Each structure stands twice: as structure tokens, then as C-alpha cells.
Short mmCIF file of C-alpha atoms and ligand atoms in Angstrom, two decimals:
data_model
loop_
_atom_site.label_atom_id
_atom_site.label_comp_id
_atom_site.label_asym_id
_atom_site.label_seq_id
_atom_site.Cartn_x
_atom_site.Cartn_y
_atom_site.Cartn_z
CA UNK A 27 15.86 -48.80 -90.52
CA UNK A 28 14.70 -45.38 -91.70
CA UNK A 29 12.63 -43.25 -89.31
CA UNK A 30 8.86 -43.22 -90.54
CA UNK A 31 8.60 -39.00 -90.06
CA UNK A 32 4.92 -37.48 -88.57
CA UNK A 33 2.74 -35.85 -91.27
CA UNK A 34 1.49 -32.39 -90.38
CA UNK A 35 -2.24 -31.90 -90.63
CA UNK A 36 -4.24 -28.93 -92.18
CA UNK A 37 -4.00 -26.03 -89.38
CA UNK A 38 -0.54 -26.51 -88.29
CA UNK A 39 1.12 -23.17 -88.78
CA UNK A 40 4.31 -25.20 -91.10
CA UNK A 41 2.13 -26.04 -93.80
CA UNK A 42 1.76 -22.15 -94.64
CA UNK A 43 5.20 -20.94 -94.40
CA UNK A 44 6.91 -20.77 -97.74
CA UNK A 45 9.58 -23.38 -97.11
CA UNK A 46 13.37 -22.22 -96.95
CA UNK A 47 15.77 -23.00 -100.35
CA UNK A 48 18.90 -25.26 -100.12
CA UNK A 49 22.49 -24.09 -100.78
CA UNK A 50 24.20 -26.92 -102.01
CA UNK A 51 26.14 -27.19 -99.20
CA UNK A 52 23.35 -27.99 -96.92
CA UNK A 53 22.10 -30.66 -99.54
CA UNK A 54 25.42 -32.33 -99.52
CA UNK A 55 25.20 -32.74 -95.65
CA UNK A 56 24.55 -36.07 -94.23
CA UNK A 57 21.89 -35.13 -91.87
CA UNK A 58 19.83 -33.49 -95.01
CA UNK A 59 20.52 -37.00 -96.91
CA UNK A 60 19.47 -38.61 -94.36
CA UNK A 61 16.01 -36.49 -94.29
CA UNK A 62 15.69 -37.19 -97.70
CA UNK A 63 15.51 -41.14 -97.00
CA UNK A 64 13.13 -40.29 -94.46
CA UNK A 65 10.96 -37.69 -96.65
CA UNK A 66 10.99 -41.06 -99.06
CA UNK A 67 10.59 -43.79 -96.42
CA UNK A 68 7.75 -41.51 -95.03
CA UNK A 69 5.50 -41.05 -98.52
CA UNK A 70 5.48 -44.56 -99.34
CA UNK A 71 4.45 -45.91 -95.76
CA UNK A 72 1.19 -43.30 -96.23
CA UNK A 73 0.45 -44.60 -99.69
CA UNK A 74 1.17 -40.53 -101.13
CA UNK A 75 2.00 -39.71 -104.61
CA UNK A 76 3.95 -37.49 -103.07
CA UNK A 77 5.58 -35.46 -99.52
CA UNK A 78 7.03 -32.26 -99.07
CA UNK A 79 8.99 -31.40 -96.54
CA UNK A 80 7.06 -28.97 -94.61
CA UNK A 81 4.32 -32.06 -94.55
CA UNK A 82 6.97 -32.89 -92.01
CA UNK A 83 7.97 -30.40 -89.83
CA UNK A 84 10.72 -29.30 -91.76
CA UNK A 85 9.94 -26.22 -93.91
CA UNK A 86 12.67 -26.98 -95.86
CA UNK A 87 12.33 -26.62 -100.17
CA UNK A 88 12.82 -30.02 -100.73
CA UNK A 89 9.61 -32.12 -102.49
CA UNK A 90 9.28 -36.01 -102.89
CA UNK A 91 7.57 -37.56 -105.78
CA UNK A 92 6.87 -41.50 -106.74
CA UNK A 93 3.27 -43.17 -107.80
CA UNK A 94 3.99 -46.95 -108.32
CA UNK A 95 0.16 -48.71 -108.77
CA UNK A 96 -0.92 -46.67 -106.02
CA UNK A 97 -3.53 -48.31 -103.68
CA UNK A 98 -4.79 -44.35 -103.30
CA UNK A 99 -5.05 -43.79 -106.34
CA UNK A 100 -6.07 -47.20 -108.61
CA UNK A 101 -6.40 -45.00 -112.02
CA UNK A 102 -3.18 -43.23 -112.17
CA UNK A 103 -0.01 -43.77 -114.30
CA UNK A 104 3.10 -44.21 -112.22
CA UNK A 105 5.97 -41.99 -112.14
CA UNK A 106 9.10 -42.89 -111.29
CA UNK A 107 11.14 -41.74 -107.88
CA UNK A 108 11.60 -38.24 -108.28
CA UNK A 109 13.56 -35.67 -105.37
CA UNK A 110 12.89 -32.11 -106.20
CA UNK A 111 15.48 -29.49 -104.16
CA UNK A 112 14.64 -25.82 -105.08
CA UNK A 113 12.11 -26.93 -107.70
CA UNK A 114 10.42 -23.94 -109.86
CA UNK A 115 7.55 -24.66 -112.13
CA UNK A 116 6.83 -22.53 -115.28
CA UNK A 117 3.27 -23.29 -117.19
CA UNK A 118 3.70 -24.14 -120.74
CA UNK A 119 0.56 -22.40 -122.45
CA UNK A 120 -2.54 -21.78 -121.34
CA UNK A 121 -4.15 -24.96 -120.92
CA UNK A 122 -5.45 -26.75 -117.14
CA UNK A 123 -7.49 -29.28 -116.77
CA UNK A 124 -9.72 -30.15 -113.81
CA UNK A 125 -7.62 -32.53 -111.23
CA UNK A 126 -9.48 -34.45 -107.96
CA UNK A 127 -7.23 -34.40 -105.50
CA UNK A 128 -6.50 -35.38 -101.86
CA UNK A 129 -3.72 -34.94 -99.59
CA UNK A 130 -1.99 -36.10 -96.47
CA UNK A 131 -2.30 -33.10 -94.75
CA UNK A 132 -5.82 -32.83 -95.53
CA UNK A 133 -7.37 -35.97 -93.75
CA UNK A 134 -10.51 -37.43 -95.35
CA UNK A 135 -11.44 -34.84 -98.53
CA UNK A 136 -10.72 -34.48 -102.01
CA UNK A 137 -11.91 -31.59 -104.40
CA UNK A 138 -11.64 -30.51 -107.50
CA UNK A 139 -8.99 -27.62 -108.65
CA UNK A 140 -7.49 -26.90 -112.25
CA UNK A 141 -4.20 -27.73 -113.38
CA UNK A 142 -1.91 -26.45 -115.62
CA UNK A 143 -1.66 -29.62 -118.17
CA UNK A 144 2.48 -28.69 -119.27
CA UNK A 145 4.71 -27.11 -117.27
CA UNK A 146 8.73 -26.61 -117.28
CA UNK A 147 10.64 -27.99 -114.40
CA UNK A 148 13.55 -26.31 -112.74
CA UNK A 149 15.23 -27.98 -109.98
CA UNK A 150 18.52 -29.68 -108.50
CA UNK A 151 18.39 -33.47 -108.02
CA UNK A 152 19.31 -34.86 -103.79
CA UNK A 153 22.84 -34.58 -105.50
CA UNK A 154 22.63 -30.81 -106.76
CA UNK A 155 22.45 -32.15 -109.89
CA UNK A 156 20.56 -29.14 -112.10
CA UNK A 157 17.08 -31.03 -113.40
CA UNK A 158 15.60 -29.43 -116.14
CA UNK A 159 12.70 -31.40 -117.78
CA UNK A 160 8.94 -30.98 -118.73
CA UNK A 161 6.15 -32.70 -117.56
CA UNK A 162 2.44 -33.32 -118.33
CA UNK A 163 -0.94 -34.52 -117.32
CA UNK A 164 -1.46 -36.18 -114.13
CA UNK A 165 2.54 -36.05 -113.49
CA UNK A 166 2.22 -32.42 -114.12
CA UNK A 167 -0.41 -31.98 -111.81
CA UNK A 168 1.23 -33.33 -109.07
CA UNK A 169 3.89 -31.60 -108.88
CA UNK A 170 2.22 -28.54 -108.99
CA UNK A 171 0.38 -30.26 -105.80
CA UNK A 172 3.82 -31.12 -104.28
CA UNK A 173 5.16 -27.46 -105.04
CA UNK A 174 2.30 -25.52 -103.43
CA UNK A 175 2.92 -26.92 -100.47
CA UNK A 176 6.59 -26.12 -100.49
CA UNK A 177 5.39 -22.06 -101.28
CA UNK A 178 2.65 -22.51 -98.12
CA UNK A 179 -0.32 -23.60 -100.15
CA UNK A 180 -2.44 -26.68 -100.08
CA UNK A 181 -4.96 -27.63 -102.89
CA UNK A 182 -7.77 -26.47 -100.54
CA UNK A 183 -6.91 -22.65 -101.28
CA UNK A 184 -7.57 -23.72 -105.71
CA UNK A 185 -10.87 -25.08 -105.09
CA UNK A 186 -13.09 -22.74 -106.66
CA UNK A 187 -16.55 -24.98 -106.33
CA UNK A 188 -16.70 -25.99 -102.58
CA UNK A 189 -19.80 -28.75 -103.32
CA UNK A 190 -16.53 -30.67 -105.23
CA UNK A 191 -15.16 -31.54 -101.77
CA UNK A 192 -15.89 -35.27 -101.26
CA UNK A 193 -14.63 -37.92 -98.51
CA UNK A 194 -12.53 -40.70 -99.61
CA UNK A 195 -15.49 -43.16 -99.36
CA UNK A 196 -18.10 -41.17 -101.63
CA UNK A 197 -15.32 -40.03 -103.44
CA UNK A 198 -14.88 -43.94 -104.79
CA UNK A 199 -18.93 -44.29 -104.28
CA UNK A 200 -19.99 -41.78 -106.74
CA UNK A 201 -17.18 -39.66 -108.30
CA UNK A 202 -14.15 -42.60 -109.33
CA UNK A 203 -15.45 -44.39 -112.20
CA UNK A 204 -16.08 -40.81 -114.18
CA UNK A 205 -12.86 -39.60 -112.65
CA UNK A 206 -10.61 -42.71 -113.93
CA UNK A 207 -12.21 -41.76 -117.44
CA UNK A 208 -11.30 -38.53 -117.78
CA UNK A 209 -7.52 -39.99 -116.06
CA UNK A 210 -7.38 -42.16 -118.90
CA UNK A 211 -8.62 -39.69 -121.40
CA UNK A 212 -5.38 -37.09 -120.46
CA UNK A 213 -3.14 -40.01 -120.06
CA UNK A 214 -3.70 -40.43 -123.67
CA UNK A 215 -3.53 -37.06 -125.04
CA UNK A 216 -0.13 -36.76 -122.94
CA UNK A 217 1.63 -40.00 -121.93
CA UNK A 218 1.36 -39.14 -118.10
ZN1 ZN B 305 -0.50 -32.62 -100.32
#
């Protein structure tokens, strides 16, 4: 049975350290394998579209990544499994859109910040496989989410307009329905 891991909430001094890269070596150890089950295990008990590792006491640069009909998140397109070891993200052009998000170190509130709609991936896979690829929309947005947190950032620092901070509840009272059409609208124009 894999360990369900503790998620770190907003204030605990490991969610601002820029997390610490991965030779291969350490990747190919069992005990960071085993993490990585546990980083996996971990986001889908809590319903997130995705973990990183420092969410977890480990500042470590490793990011999870999976949205399968999320109950969190009803209007988003699903992306598949993704492990992200030494990821660095490169904006393609100029263009960001305005994302609502939430996150499991931030208990309760979601807000608005922009995203960068494209953006180049550089990474190894849990298998130091290299993982070059480009993403966009929603899928891009999250993992610029997931890859803040692994540089000491949480979405909380990009919201420019604090009156966009919402709780869950009014968030799916007053904000979803407009939110899941502007979702479906960059879904369209970008696949993800
Ligand atoms: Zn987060």
C-alpha cells in the first residue's frame, strides 16, 4: 500500500525554498521511486491536478501532473499522468490568458492570475528519460502552477486583483458557470 504523504499548507517555510535538482543517480534510487509513487498516490487521494514535491516536505525538483474528470475541477480537459524531474518551462510568444486557480497548499481560495497560453517543456521523465514537448491552454497553465511551486512560488504571489480571491463555495456559487465558458472557449482554440 503506498503511503498517503502530508500536504504542506501556505506559511510553512518548504513551500518557498526553490526545490533542489536531481542527478540521475538520485532519480534512479529506489527510495526516490518510491517517493514518486507516493508524490502520485498522494495527488490523487486530494483530488489535485497536480503535487510538487515541496507540497510534501521534500523540496526536492520533482512535479506530479494528472487531471482525469476531476471532481475539483468539473470543466477541465484531462491530461494524462505526467512526472516532471528538473522540469524548465520556456513561454512560446507573448500570449496569457486569465486562469482561476486553487491549490492544496492554499486551503479554501482561488484567484485569478495570467498564464502564459504555450510554453516549451524541458524535463527528464521518473526514468531520466529527456522530455521535450509543448503544451497549451489549461495543460499549460498547470504546469506553470506545478513549476512555481518547485522555484518557491505559489499562485498567490501572480494575483494582481486581490477582490478575484474567492472560497471554493462562492467560487462554484457565482464565478463557475462563466469560468467553464471561457475553459471551453481555450480548450477549443488549443486542444487542452
Ligand atoms: Zn499548488
Amino acid at each position: 500500500m503506498t503511503k498517503i504523504l502530508d500536504i504542506a499548507q501556505v506559511g510553512h517555510p518548504v513551500l518557498r525554498e526553490p526545490t533542489m535538482e536531481l542527478s540521475l543517480e538520485t532519480l534512479a534510487h529506489k527510495e526516490t521511486q518510491l517517493f514518486i509513487d507516493e508524490l502520485i498516490a498522494t495527488m490523487r487521494a486530494a483530488n489535485g491536478a497536480g503535487l510538487a514535491a515541496n507540497q510534501v516536505h521534500r523540496s526536492l525538483r520533482i512535479c506530479v501532473i494528472e487531471v482525469l474528470d476531476n471532481p475539483r475541477y468539473p470543466y477541465r480537459p484531462n491530461i494524462p499522468l505526467t512526472v516532471l524531474v528538473n522540469p524548465i518551462l520556456t513561454p512560446v510568444g507573448n500570449d496569457t490568458f486569465e486562469n482561476y486557480e486553487g491549490c492544496l497548499s492554499v486551503p479554501n481560495l482561488r484567484g485569478k492570475v495570467q498564464r502564459h497560453c504555450e510554453i516549451d517543456v524541458t524535463a527528464l521523465d521518473r526514468h531520466g528519460n529527456p522530455i521535450k514537448t509543448r503544451v497549451k491552454g489549461m495543460t499549460a497553465a498547470t504546469y506553470q502552477h506545478e513549476v512555481d511551486h518547485l522555484l518557491g512560488m505559489l499562485f498567490l504571489d501572480r494575483v494582481k486583483d486581490s477582490r478575484s480571491l474567492v472560497t471554493w463555495d462562492n467560487f462554484e456559487r457565482y464565478h463557475q458557470a462563466q469560468v467553464a465558458e471561457t475553459v471551453k472557449q481555450l480548450v477549443s482554440r488549443y486542444g487542452s
